[in-house]
Coordinates of C-alpha atoms and ligand atoms in Angstrom, one line a residue:
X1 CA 107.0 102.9 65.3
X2 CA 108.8 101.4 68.3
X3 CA 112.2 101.0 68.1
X4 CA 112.4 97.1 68.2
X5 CA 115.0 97.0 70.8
X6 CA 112.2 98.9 73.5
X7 CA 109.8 95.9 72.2
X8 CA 112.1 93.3 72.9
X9 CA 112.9 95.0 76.6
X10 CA 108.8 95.1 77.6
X11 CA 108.6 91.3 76.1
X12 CA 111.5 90.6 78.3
X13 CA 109.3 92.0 81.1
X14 CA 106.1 90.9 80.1
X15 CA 108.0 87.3 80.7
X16 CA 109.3 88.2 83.7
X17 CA 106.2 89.2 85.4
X18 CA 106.0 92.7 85.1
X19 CA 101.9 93.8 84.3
X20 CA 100.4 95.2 81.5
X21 CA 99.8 98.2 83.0
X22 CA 103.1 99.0 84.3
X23 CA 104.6 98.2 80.9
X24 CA 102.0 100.9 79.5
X25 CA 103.3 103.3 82.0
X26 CA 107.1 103.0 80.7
X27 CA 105.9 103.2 77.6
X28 CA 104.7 106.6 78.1
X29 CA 107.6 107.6 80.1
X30 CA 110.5 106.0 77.6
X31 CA 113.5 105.6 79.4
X32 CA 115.6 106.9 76.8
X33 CA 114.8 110.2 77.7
X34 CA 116.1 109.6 81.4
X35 CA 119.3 107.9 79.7
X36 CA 122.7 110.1 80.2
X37 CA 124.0 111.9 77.5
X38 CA 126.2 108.9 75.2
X39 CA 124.4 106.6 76.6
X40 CA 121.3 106.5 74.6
X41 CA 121.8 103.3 72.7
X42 CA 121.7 101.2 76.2
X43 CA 118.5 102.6 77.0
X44 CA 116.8 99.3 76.0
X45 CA 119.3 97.3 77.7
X46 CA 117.7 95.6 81.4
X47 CA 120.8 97.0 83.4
X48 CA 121.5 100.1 85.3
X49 CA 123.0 103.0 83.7
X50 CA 125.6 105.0 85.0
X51 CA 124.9 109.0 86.0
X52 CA 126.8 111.7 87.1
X53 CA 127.7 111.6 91.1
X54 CA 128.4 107.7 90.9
X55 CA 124.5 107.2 90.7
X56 CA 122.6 105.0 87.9
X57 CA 119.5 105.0 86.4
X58 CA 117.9 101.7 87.8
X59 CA 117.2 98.4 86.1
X60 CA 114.1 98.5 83.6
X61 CA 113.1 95.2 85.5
X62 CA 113.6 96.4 89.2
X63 CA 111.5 99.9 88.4
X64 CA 108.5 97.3 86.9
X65 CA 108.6 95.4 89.8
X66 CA 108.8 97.8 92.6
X67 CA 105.9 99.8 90.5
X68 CA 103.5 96.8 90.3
X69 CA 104.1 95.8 94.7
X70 CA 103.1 99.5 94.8
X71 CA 99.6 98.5 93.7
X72 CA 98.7 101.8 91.8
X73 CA 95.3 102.4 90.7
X74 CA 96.0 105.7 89.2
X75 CA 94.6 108.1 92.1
X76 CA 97.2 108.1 94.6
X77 CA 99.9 110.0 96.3
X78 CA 103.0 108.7 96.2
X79 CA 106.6 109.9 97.5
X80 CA 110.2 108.6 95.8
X81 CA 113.3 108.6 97.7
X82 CA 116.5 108.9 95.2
X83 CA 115.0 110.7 91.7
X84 CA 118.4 109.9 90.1
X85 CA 117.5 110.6 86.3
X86 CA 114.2 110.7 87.1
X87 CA 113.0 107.7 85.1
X88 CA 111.6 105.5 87.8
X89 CA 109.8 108.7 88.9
X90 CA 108.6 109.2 85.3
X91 CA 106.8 105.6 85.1
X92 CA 105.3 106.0 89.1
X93 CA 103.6 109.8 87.6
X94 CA 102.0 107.4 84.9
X95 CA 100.6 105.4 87.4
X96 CA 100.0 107.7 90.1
X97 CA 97.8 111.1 90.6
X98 CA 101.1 113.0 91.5
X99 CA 104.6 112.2 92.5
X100 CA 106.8 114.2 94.9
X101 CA 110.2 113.3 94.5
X102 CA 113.3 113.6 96.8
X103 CA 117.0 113.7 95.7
X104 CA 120.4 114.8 98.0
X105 CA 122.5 115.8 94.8
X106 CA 121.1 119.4 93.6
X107 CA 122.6 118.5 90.2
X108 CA 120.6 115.4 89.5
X109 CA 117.6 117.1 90.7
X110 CA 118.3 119.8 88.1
X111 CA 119.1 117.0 85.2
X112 CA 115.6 115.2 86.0
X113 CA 113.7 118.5 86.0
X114 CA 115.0 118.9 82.2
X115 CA 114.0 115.1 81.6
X116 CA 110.5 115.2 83.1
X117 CA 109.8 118.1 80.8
X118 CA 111.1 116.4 77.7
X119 CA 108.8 113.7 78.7
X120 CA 106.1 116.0 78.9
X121 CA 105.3 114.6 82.9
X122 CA 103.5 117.4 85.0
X123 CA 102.9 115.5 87.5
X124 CA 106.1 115.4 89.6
X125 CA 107.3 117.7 92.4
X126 CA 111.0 117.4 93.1
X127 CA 112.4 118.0 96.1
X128 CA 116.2 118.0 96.8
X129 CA 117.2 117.0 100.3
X130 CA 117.6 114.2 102.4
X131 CA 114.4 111.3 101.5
X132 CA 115.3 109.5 105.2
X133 CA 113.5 111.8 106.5
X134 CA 110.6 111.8 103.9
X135 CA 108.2 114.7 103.4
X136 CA 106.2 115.5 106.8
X137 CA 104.9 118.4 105.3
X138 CA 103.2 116.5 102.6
X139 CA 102.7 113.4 104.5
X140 CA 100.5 110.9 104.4
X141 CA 101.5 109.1 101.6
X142 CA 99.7 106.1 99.6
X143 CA 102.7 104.6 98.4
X144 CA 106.2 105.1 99.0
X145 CA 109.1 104.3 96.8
X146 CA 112.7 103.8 98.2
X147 CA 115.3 104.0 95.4
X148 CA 118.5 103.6 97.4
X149 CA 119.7 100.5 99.8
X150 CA 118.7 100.8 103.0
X151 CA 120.8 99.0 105.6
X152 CA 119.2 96.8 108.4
X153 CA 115.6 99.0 108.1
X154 CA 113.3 101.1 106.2
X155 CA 114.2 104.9 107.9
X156 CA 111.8 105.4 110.5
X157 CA 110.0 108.5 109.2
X158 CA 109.1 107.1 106.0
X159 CA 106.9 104.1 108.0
X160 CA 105.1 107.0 110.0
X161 CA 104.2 109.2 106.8
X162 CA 102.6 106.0 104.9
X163 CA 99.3 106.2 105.2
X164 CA 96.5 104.2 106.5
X165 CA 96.2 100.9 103.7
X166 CA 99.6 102.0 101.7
X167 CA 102.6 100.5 100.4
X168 CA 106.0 100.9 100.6
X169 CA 108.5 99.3 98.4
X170 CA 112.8 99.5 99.8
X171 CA 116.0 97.2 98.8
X172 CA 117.1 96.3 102.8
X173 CA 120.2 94.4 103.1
X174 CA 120.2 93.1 99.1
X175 CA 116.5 92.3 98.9
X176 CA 113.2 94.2 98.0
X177 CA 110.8 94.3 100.8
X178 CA 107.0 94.7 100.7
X179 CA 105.3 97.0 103.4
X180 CA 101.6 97.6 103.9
X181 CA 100.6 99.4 106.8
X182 CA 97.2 98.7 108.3
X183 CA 96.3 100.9 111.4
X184 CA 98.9 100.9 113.6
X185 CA 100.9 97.3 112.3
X186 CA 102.8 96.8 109.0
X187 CA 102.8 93.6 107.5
X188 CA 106.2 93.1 105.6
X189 CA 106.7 90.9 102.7
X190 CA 110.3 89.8 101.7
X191 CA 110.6 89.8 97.7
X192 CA 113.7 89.3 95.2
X193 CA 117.5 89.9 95.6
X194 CA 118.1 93.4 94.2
X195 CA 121.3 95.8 94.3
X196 CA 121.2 99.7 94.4
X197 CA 123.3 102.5 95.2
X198 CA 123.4 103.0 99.2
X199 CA 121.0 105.7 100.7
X200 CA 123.5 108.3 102.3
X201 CA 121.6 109.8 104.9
X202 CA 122.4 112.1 108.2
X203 CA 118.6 111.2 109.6
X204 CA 120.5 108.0 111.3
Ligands
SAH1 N1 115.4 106.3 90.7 C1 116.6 106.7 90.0 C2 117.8 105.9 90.4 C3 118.1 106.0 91.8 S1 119.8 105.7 92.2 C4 116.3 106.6 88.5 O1 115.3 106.1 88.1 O2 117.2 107.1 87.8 C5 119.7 106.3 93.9 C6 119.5 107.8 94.1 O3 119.3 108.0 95.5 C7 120.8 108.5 93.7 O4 120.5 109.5 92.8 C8 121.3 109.1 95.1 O5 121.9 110.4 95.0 C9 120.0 109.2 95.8 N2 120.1 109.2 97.3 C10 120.9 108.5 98.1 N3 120.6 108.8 99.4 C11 119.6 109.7 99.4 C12 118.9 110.4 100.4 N4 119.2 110.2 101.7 N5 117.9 111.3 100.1 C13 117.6 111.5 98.7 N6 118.3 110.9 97.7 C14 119.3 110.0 98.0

């Protein structure tokens, strides 16, 4: 039985938009295992959560979102910027053939390894370093998933390593932002007002 409280959060998605199949995919990744230690009984809840480091876990209705402009069909390869608790990670591996996953603070990286395994997710590689500069030696990517507010533009490097007919989702400047790259141009689609934690990144 589902706790009615996780019920009434993927009904509160459902209306907002959020797909079927995305909602399955949170489902199996529940984001009370991704919730910080006391703060299990806001896990339902459609805000952010706080985490060590001044980082939160994101909005249940932001990570549906930015999963379903991804476009998933269950076979690609996708790279996250900002693993955090790991969740929105978690729900992208459900959707995804494999995730790797890039985080700045060793410590978080270390608290979403022991997450992901209590979720039983195989599927994710993290990484712990700086995401601006993506992962050339795993690059291309089919989608790409930027969890921290970029200012004035996507970094650079994380355009080059999307490959040929991917996406990229990234909060620029307060709003969510669409990418698709085909050939050499990208086609960019402004979306909804969002807030995140800023990217912090030495890459420029
Ligand atoms: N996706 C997370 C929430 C992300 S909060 C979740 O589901 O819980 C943004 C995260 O991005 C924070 O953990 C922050 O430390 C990280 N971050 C900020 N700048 C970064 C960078 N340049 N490279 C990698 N991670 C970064």
């Amino acid at each position: 039985m589902m706790d009615p409280a996780e019920v009434a959060l993927y009904e509160r998605l459902r209306r907002g938009g959020v797909s079927e199949r995305t909602l399955r995919a949170m489902a199996a990744a529940p984001r009370v295992l991704f919730a910080p230690a006391g703060a299990e009984d806001r896990a339902w809840a459609d805000e952010p959560l706080a985490l060590p480091a001044g980082q939160t876990v994101s909005q249940p209705y932001v990570v549906g979102r930015m999963c379903d402009l991804l476009r998933l069909d269950g076979d690609e390869r996708v790279l996250d910027v900002g693993t955090g608790s790991g969740w929105h990670a978690a729900v992208l591996a459900r959707l995804a053939a494999h995730v790797w996953s890039i985080e700045r603070h060793a410590r978080l990286s270390a608290l979403a390894e022991r997450h992901l395994r209590d979720a039983g997710i195989d599927n994710v590689t993290l990484v712990v370093g700086d995401g601006a500069a993506g992962l050339p030696a795993r690059a291309p990517f089919d989608a790409i998933n930027v969890a921290a507010a970029c200012r004035h533009r996507v970094p650079p490097a994380l355009l080059e390593q999307l490959a040929d007919g991917g996406r990229l989702v990234a909060p620029v400047d307060g709003h969510l932002w669409q990418i698709a790259r085909h050939g050499d141009r990208l086609r960019r689609t402004r979306q909804e007002g969002v807030r995140f934690v800023p990217l912090v990144s030495d890459a420029g």
